[in-house]
Coordinates of N, CA, C and O in Angstrom, one line a residue:
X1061 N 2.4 9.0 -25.1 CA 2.0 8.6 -23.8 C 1.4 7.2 -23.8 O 0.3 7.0 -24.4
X1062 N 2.0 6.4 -23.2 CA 1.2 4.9 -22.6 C 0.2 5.0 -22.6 O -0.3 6.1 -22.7
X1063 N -0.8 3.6 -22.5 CA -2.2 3.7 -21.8 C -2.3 4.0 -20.6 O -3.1 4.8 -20.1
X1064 N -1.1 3.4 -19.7 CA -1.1 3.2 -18.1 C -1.2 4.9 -17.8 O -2.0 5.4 -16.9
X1065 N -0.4 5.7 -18.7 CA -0.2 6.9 -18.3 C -1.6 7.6 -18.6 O -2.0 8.4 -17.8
X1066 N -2.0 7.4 -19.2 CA -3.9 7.9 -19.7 C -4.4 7.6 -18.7 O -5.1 8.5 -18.2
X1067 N -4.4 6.5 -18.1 CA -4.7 6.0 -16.8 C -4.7 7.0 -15.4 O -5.6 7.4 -14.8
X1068 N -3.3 7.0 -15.4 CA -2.9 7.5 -14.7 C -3.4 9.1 -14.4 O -3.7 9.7 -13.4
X1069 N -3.4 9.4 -16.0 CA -4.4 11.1 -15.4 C -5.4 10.9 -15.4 O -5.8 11.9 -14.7
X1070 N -6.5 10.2 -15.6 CA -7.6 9.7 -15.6 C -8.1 9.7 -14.2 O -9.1 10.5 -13.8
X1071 N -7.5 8.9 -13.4 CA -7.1 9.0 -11.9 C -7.0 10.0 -11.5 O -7.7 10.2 -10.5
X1072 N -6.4 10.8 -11.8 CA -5.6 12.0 -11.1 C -6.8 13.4 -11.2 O -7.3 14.2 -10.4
X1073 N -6.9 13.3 -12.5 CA -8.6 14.3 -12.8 C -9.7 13.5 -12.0 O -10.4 14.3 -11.4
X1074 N -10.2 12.2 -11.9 CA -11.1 12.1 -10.7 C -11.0 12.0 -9.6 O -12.0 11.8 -8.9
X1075 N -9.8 12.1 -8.9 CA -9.3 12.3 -7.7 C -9.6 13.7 -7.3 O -10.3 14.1 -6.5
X1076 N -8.8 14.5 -8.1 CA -9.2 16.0 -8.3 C -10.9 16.8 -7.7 O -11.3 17.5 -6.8
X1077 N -11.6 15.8 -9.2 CA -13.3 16.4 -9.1 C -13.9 15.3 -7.4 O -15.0 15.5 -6.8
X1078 N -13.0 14.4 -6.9 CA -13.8 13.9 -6.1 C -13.3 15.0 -4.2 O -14.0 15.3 -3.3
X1079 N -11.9 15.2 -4.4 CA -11.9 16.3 -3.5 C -12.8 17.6 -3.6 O -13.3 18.2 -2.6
X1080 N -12.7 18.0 -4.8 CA -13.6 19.3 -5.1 C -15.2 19.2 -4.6 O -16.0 19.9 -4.1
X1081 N -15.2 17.5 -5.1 CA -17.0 17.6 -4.7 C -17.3 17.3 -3.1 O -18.1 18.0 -2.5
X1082 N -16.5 16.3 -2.6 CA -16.1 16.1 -0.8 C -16.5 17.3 -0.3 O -17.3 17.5 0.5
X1083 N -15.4 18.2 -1.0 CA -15.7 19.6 0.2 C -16.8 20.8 -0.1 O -17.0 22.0 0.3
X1084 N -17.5 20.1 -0.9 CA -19.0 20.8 -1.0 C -20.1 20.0 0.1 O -21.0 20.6 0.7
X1085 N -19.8 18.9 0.2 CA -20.9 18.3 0.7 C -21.0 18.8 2.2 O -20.0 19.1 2.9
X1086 N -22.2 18.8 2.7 CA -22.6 19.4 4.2 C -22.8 18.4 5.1 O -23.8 17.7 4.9
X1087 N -21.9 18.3 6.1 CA -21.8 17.1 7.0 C -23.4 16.9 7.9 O -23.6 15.9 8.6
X1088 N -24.4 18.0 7.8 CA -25.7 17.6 7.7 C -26.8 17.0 6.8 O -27.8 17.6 6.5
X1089 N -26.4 15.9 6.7 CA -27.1 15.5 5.2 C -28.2 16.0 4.7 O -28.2 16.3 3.5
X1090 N -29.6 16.3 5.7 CA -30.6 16.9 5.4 C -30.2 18.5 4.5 O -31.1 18.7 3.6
X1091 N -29.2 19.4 4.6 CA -28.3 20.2 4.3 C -28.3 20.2 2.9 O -28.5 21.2 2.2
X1092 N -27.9 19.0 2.4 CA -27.1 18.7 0.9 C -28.4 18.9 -0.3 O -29.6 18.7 -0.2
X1093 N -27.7 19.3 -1.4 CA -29.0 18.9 -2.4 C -29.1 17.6 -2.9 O -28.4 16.6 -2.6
X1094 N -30.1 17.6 -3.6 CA -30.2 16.2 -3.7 C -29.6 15.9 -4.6 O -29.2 17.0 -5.1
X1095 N -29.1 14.8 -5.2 CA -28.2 14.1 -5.8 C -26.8 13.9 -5.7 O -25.9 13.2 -6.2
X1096 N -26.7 15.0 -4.7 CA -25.2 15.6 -4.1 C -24.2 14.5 -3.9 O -23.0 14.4 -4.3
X1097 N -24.8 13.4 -3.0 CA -24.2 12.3 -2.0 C -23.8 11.1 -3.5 O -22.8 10.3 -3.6
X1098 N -24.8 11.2 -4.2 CA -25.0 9.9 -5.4 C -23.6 10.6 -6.4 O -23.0 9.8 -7.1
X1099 N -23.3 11.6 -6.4 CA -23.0 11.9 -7.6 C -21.0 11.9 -6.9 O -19.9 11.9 -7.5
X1100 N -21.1 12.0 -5.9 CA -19.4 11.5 -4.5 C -19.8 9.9 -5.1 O -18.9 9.7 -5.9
X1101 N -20.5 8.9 -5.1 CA -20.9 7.7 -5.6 C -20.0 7.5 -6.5 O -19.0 6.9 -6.5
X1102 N -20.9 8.2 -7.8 CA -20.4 8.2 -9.0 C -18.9 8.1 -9.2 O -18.3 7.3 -9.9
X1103 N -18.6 9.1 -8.5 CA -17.0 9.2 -8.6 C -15.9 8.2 -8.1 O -14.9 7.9 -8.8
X1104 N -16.4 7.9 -6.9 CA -15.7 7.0 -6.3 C -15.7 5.3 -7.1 O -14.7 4.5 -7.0
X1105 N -16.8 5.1 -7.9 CA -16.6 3.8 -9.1 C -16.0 4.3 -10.0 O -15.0 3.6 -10.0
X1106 N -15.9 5.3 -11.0 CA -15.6 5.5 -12.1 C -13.7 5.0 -11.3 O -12.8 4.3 -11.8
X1107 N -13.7 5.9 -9.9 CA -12.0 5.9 -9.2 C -11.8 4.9 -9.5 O -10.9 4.7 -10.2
X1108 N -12.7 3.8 -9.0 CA -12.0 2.5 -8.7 C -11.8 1.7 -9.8 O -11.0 0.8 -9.8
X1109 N -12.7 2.0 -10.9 CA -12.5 1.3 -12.2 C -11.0 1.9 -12.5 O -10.1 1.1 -12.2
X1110 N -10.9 2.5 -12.8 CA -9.3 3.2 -13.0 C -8.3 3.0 -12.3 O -7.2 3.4 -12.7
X1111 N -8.6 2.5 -11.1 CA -7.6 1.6 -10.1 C -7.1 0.3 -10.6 O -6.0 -0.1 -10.8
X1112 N -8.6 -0.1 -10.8 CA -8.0 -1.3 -12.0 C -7.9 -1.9 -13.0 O -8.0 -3.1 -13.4
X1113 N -7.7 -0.9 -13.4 CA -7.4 -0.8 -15.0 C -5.9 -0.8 -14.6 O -5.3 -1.8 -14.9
X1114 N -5.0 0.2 -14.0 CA -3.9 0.6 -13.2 C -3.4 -0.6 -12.9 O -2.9 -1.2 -13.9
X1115 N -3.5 -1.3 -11.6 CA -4.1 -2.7 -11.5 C -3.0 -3.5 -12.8 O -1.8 -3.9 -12.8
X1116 N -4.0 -3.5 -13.5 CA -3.4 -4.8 -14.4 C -2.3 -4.4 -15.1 O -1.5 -5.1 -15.7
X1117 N -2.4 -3.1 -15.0 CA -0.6 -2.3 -16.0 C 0.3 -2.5 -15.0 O 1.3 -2.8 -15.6
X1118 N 0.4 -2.4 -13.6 CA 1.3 -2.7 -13.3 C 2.0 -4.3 -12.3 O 2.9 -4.6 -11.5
X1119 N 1.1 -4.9 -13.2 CA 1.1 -6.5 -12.9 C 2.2 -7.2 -13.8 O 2.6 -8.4 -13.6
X1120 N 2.7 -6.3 -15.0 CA 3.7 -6.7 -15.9 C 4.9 -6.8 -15.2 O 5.2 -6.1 -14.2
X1121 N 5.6 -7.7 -15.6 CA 7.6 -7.6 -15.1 C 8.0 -6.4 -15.1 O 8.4 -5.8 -14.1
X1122 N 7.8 -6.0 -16.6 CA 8.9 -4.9 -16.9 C 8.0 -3.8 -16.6 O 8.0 -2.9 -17.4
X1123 N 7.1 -3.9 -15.5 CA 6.7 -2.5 -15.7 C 7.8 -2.0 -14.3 O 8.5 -2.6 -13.5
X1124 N 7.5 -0.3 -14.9 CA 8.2 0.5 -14.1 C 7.7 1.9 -14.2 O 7.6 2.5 -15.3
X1125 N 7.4 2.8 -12.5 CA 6.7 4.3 -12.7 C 7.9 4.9 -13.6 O 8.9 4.3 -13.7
X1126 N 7.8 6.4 -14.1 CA 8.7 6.8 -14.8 C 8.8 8.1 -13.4 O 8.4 8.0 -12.2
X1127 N 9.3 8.8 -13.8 CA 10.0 10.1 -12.9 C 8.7 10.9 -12.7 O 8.4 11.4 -11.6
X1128 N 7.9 11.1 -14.0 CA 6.9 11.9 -14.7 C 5.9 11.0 -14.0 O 5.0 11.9 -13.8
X1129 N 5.5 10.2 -13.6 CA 4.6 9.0 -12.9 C 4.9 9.3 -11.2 O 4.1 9.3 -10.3
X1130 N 5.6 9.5 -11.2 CA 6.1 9.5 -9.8 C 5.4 10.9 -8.8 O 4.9 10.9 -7.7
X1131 N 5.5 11.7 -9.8 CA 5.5 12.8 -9.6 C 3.7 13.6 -9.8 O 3.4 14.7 -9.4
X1132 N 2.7 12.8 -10.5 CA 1.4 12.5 -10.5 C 1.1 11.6 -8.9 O 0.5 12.0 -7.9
X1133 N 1.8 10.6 -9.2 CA 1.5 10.1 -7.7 C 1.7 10.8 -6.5 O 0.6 11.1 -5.9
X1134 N 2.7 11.2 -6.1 CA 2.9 12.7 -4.9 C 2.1 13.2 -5.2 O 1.8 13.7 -4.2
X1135 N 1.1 13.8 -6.2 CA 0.0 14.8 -6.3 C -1.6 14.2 -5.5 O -2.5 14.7 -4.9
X1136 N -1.2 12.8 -6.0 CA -2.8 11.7 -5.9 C -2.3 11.6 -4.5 O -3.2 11.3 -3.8
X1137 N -1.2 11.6 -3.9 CA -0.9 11.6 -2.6 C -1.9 12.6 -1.9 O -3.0 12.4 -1.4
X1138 N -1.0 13.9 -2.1 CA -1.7 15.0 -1.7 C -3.1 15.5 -1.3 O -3.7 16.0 -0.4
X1139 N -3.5 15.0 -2.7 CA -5.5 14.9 -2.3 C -5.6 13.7 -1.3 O -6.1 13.9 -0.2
X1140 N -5.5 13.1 -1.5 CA -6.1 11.6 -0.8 C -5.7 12.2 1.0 O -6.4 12.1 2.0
X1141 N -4.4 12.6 1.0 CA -4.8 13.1 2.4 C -5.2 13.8 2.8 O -5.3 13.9 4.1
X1142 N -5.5 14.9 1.8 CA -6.5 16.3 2.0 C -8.1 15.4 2.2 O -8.7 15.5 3.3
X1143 N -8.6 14.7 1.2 CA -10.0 14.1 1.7 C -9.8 13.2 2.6 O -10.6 13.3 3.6
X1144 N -9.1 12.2 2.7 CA -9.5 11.5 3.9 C -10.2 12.1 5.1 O -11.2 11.5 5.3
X1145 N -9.8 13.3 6.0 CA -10.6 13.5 7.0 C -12.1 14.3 6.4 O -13.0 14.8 7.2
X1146 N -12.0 14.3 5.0 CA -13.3 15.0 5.1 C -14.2 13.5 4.7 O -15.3 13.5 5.2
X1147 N -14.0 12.8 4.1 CA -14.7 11.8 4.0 C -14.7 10.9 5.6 O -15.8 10.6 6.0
X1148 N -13.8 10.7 6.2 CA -14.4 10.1 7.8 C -15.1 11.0 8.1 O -16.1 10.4 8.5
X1149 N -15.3 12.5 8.2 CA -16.5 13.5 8.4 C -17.4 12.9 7.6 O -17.8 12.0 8.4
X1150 N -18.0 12.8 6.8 CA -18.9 12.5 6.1 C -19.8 10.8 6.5 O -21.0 10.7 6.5
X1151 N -18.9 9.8 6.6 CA -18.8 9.2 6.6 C -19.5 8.7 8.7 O -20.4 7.9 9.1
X1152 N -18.7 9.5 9.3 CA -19.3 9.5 10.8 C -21.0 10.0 10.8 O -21.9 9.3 11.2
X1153 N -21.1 12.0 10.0 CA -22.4 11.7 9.8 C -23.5 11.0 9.4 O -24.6 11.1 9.8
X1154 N -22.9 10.5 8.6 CA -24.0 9.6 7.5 C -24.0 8.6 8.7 O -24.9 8.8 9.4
X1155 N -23.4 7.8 8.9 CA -23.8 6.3 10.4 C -24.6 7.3 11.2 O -25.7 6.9 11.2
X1156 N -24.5 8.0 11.8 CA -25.2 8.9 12.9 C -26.8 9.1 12.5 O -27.7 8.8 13.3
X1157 N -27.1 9.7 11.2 CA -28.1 10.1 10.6 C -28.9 8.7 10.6 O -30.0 8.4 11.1
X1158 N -27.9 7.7 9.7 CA -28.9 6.3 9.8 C -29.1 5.9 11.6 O -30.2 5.5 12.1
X1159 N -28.4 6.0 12.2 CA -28.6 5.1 13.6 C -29.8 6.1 13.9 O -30.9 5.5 14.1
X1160 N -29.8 7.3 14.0 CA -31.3 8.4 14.6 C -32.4 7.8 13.2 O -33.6 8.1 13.5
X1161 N -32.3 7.4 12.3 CA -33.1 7.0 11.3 C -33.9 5.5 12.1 O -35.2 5.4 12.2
X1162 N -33.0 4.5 12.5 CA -33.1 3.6 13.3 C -34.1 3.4 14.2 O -35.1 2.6 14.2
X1163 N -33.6 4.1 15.0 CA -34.1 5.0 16.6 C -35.6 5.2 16.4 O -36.4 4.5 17.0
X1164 N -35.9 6.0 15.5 CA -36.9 7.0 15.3 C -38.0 5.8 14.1 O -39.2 6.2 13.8
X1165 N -37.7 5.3 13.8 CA -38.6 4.2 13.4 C -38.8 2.8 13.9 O -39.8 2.3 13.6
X1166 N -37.8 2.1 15.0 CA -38.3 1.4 16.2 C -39.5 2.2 17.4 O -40.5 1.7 18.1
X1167 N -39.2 2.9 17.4 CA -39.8 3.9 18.7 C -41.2 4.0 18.1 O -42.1 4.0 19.0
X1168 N -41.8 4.0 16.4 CA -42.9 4.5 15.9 C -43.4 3.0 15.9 O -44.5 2.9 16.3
X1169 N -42.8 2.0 15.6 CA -43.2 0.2 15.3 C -43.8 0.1 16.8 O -44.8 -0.6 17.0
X1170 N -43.3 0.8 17.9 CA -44.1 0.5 18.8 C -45.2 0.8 18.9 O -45.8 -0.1 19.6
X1171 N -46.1 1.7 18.4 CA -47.6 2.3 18.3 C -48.1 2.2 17.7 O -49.2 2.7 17.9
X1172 N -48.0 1.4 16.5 CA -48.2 1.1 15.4 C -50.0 0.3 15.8 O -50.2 -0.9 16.0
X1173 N -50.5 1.1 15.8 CA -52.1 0.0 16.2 C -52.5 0.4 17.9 O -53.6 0.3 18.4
X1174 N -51.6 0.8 18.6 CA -51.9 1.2 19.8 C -53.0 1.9 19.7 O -53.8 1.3 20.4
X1175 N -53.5 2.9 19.2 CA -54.1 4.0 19.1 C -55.8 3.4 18.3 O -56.9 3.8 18.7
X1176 N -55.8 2.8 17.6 CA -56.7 2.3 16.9 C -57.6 1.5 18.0 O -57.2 0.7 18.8
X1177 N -59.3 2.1 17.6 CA -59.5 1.2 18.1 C -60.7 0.2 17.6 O -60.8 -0.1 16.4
X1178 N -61.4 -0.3 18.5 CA -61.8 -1.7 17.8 C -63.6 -1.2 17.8 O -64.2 -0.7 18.8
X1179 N -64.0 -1.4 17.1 CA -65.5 -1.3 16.5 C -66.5 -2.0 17.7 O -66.3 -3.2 17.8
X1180 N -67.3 -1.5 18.4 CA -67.9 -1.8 19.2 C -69.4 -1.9 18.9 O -70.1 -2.7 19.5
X1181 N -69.8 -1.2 18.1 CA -70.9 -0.8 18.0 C -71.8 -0.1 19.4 O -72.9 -0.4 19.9
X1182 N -71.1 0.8 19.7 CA -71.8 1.1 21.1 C -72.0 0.7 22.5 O -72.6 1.2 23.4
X1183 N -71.2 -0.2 22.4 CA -71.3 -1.3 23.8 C -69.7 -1.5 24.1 O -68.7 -1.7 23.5
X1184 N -70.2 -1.3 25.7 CA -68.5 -0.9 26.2 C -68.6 -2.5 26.5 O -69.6 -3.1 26.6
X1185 N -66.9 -3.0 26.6 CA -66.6 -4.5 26.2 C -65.5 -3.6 27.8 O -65.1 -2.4 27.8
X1186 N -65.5 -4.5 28.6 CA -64.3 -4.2 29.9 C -63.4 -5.6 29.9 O -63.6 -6.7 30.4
X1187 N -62.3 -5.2 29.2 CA -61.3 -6.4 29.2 C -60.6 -6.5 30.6 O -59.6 -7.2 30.5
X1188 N -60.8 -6.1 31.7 CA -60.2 -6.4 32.6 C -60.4 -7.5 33.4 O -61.5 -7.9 33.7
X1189 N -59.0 -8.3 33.7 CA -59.2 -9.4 34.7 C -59.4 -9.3 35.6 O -59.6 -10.3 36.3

């Protein structure tokens, strides 16, 4: 077996563990355990390291997939469009959660000292003009 081809399953088993872990995750983030979201992370670098690693194997002249290559790929097909809509799911919540994350901490920057008040010592001060 080649490197490219070590490669090539290399890919194909984290492609695998990264659909398996996608469809655990709960499109309510509050939902998920923790490390849940970090560890889809994980996966997705180790993917891409192995993309280009791939990458540079098939940057040769003479390179060429074999039948046996071909036939991994239609598999790495298959997931990738099985997760894609669950990663745009994921991916819609997670912007949503941050934008109410947003929201909900402008809205508090407004009060922020509103409420406090100022040391008088007993003596009403009338700021009105």
């Amino acid at each position: 077996m080649d490197a490219y081809q070590l490669r090539l399953a290399e890919f194909l088993e984290l492609t695998e563990k990264l659909n398996a872990q996608a469809k655990t995750v709960h499109s309510k983030m509050e939902n998920n355990e923790e490390g849940q979201l970090e560890s889809v992370q994980v996966l997705f670098e180790r993917r891409q390291a192995v993309i280009n690693q791939l990458s540079e194997y098939t940057k040769a002249a003479e390179f060429e997939w074999t039948s046996e290559d071909k036939k991994v790929i239609s598999q790495l097909k298959g997931y990738e469009d099985e997760m894609q809509p669950l990663l745009n799911r994921l991916h819609q919540s997670f912007t949503t959660q941050m934008n109410r994350l947003n929201q909900t901490s402008q809205a508090s920057k407004k009060y922020v000292g509103a409420y406090q008040t100022k040391s008088t010592e007993g003596s009403f001060i009338d700021q009105r003009k």
